[in-house]
Short mmCIF file of C-alpha atoms in Angstrom, two decimals:
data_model
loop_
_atom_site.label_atom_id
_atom_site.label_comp_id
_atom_site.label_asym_id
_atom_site.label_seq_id
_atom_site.Cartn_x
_atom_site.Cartn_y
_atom_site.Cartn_z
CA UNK A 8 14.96 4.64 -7.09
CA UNK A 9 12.93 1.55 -6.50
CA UNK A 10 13.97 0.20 -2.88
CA UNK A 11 11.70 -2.66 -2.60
CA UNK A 12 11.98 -4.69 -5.79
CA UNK A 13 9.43 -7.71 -7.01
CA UNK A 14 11.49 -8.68 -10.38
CA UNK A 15 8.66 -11.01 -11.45
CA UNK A 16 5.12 -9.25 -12.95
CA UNK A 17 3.76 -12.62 -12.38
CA UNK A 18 3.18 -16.62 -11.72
CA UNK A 19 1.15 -18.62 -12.60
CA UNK A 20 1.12 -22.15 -10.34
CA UNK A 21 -1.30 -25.31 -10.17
CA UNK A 22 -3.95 -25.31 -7.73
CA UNK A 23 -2.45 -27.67 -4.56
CA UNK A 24 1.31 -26.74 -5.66
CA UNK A 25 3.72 -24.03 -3.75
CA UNK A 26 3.49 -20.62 -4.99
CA UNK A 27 6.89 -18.55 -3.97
CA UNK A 28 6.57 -14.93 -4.24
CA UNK A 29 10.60 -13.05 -4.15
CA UNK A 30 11.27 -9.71 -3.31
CA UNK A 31 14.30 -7.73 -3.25
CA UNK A 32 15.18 -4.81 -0.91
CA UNK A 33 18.30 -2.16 -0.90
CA UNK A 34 17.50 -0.09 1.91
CA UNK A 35 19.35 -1.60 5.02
CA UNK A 36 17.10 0.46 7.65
CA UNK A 37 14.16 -1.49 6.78
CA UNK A 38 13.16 -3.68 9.81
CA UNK A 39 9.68 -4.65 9.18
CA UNK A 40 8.53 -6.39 5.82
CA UNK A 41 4.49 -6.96 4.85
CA UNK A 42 2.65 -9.05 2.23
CA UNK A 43 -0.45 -7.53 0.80
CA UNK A 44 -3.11 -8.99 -1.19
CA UNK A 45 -4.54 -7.27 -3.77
CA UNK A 46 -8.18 -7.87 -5.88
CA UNK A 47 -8.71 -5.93 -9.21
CA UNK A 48 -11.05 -2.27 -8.17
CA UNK A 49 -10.38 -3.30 -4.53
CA UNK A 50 -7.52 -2.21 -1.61
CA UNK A 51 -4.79 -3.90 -0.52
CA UNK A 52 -5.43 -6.49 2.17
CA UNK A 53 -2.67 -7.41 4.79
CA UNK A 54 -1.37 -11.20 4.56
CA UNK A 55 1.50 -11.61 6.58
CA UNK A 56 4.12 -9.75 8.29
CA UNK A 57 7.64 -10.38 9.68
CA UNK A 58 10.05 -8.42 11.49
CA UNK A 59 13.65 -8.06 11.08
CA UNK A 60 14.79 -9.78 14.23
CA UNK A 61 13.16 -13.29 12.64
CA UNK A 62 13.79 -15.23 9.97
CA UNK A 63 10.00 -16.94 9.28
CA UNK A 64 6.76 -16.64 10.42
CA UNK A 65 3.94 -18.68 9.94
CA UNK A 66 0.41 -17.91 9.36
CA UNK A 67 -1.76 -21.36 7.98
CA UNK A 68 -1.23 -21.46 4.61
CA UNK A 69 1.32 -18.25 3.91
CA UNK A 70 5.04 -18.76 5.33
CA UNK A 71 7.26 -15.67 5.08
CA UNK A 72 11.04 -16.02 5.00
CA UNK A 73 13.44 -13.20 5.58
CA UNK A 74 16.93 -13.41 4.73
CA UNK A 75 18.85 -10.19 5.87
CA UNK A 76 21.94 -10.77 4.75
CA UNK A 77 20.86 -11.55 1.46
CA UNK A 78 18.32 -8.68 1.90
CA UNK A 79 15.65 -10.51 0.13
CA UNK A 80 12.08 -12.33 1.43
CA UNK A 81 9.85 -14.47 -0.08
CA UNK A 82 5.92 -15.56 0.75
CA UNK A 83 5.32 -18.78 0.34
CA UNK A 84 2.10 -20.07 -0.28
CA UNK A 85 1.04 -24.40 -0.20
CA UNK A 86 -1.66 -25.69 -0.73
CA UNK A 87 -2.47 -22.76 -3.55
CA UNK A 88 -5.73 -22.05 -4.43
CA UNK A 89 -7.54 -20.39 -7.13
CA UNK A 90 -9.18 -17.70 -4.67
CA UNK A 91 -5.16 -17.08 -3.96
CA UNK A 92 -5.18 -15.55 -7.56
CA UNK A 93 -4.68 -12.20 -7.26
CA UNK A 94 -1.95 -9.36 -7.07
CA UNK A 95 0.37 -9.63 -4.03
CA UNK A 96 2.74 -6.33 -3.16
CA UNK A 97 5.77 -7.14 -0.49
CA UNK A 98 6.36 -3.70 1.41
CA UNK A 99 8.65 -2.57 3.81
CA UNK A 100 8.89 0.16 6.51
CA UNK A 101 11.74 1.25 8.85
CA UNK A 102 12.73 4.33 11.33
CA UNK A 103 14.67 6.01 8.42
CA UNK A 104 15.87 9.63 8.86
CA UNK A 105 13.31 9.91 11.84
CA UNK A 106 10.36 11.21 9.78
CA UNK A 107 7.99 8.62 9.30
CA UNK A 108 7.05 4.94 8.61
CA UNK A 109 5.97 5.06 5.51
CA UNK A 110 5.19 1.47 4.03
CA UNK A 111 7.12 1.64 0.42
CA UNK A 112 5.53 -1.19 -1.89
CA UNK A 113 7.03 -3.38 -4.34
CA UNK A 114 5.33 -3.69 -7.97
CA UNK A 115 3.58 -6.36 -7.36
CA UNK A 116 3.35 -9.68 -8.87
CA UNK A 117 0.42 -11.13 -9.97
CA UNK A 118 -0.51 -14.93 -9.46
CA UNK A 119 -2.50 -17.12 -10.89
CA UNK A 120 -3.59 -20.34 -9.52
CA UNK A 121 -5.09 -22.71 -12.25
CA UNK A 122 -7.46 -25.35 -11.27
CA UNK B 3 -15.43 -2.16 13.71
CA UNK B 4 -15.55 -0.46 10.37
CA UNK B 5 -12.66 -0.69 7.80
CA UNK B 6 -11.18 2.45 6.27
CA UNK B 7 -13.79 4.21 4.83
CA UNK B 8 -13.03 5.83 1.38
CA UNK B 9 -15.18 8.46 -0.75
CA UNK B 10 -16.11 8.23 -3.74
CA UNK B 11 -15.36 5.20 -4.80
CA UNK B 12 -15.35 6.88 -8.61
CA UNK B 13 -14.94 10.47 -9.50
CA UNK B 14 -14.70 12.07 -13.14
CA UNK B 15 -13.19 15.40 -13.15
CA UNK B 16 -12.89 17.66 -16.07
CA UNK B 17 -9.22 19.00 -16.67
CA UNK B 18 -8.75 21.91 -14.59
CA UNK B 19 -11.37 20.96 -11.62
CA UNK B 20 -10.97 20.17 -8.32
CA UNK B 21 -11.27 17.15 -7.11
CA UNK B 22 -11.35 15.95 -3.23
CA UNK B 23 -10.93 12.76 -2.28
CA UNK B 24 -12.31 11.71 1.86
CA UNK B 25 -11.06 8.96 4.49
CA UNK B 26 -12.23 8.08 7.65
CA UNK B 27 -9.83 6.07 9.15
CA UNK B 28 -10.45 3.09 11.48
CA UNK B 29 -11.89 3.93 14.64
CA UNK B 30 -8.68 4.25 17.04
CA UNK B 31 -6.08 5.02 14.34
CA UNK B 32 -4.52 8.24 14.57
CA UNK B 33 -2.04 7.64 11.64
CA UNK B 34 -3.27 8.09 8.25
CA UNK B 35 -1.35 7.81 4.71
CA UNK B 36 -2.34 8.20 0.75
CA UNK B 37 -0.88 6.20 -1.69
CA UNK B 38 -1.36 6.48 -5.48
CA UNK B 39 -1.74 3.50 -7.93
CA UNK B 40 -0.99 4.60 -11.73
CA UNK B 41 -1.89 2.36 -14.35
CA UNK B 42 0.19 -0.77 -14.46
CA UNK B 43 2.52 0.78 -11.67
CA UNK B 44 2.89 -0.34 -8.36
CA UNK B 45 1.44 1.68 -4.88
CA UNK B 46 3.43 5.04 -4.43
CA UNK B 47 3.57 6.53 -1.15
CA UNK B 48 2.26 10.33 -1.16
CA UNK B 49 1.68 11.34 2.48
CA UNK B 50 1.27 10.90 5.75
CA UNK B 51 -0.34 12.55 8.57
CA UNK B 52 -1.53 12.47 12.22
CA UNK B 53 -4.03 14.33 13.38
CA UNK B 54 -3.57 17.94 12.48
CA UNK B 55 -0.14 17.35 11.41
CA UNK B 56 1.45 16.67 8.15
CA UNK B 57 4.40 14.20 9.30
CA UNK B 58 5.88 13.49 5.63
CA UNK B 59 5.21 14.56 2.18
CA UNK B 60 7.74 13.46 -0.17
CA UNK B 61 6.12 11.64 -2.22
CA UNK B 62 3.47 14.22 -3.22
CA UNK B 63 3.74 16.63 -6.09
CA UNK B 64 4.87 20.30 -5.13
CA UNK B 65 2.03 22.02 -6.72
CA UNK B 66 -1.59 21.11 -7.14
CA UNK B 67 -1.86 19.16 -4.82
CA UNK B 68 -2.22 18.73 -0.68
CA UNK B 69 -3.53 17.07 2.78
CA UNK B 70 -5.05 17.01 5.70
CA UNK B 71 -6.40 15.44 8.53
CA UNK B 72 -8.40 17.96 10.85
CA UNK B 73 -9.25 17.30 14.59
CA UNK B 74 -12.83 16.28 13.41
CA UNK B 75 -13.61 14.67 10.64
CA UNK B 76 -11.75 12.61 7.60
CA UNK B 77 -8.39 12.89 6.23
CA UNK B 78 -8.80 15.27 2.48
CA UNK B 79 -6.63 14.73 -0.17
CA UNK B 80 -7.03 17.37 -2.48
CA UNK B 81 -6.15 17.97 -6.09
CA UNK B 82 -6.50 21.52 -7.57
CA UNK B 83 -6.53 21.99 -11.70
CA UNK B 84 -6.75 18.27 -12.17
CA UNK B 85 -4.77 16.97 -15.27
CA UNK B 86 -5.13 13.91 -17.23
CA UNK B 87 -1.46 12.66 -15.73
CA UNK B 88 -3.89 12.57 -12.22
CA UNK B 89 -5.76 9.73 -13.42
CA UNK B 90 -5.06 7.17 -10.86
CA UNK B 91 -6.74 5.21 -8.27
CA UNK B 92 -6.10 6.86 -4.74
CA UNK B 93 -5.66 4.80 -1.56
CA UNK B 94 -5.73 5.28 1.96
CA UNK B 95 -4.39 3.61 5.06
CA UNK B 96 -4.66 3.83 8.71
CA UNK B 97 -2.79 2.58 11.19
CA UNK B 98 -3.24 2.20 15.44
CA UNK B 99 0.78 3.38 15.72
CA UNK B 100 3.89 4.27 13.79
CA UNK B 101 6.09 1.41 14.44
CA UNK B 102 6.77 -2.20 12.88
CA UNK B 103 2.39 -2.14 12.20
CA UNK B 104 0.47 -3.21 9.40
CA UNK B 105 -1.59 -0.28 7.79
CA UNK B 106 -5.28 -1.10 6.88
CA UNK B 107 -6.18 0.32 3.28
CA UNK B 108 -9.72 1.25 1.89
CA UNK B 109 -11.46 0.51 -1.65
CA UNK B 110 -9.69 3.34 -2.74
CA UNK B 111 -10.86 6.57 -5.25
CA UNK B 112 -10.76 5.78 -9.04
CA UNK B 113 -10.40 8.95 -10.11
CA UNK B 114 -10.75 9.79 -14.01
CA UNK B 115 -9.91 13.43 -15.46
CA UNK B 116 -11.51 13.68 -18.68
#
């Protein structure tokens, strides 16, 4: 039962364009949502964040957008850049059953930036 | 301010060992979790624990395998009669408090079981 869904493996995207990363949620008690940035042999490293009382937040070049009803986010990334290139996993957390808050991870999507 | 500190980076296990995987979390982070990373998969949630106490454990296989996080000293993940299905890379996270928080990951434990 995959609750936190990222239906594309990957992108590839011209250096200086947008890059839009989706993902897809089905749990309703989620109320935070992450980005994470992963290199190849390395751990994830936290982008971006957004809670579920927002709709965007802004960090430089990485935008978040949460729609709620639609129960979907995206990370949006402009300029792009090839050091951008990289796996990115959208994960959410939320006071479910009153046991933990866990982070559950999408599959990733990796994207490559050409120059 | 060290990051999440993860040991070994690489470990090659013979089916049937033991192998033990270490994190210090970040200095002031009580809340520590393992996720594992299969091949072409995703990052599944295994555990996670406070000091001392295991909070939740549903994503971690009934036998073979368990945590902890002592009062002194790293968090031990630890994987008896290793088989070749364990061959994963092994993450952990910390994190300052349980609520709406980003956790902070280490390089993470390639483990191989040949």
């Amino acid at each position: 039962d995959q609750q936190v869904k990222q239906n594309s493996p990957s992108l590839s995207v011209q250096e200086g364009r947008i890059s839009i990363l989706n993902c897809d949620y089905t749990n309703s008690m989620f109320d935070y949502f992450l980005w994470y940035k992963k290199y190849p042999a390395e751990g994830p490293t936290f982008l971006i964040s957004i809670s579920s009382i927002k709709d965007k937040n802004e960090d430089g070049r990485f935008t978040v957008f949460l729609n709620k009803s639609a129960k979907h986010l995206s990370l949006h990334i402009v300029p792009s850049q090839p050091g951008d290139s990289a796996v990115y996993f959208c994960a959410a957390s939320g006071d479910y059953g009153g046991a933990t808050n866990k982070l559950i991870f999408g599959t990733g999507t990796l994207l490559a930036v050409q120059p | 301010n060290a990051g999440v500190m993860q040991n070994p980076r690489h470990l090659v296990r013979r089916r049937g060992q033991e192998a033990r995987l270490r994190c210090s979390p970040m200095k002031g982070h009580s809340h520590v979790y393992w996720y594992r990373q299969l091949p072409e998969e995703g990052l599944k949630f295994m555990v996670y624990l406070q000091k001392e106490n295991i909070i939740d454990e549903s994503g971690m296989p009934k036998e073979r395998f368990s945590a902890e996080f002592p009062k002194e000293g790293p968090s031990i993940l630890r994987i008896q009669q290793v088989v070749r299905g364990d061959s994963a890379a092994y993450f952990c996270a910390s994190s300052p408090k349980t609520m709406n928080t980003e956790a902070f990951f280490g390089q993470g434990t390639r483990l191989t079981v040949v």
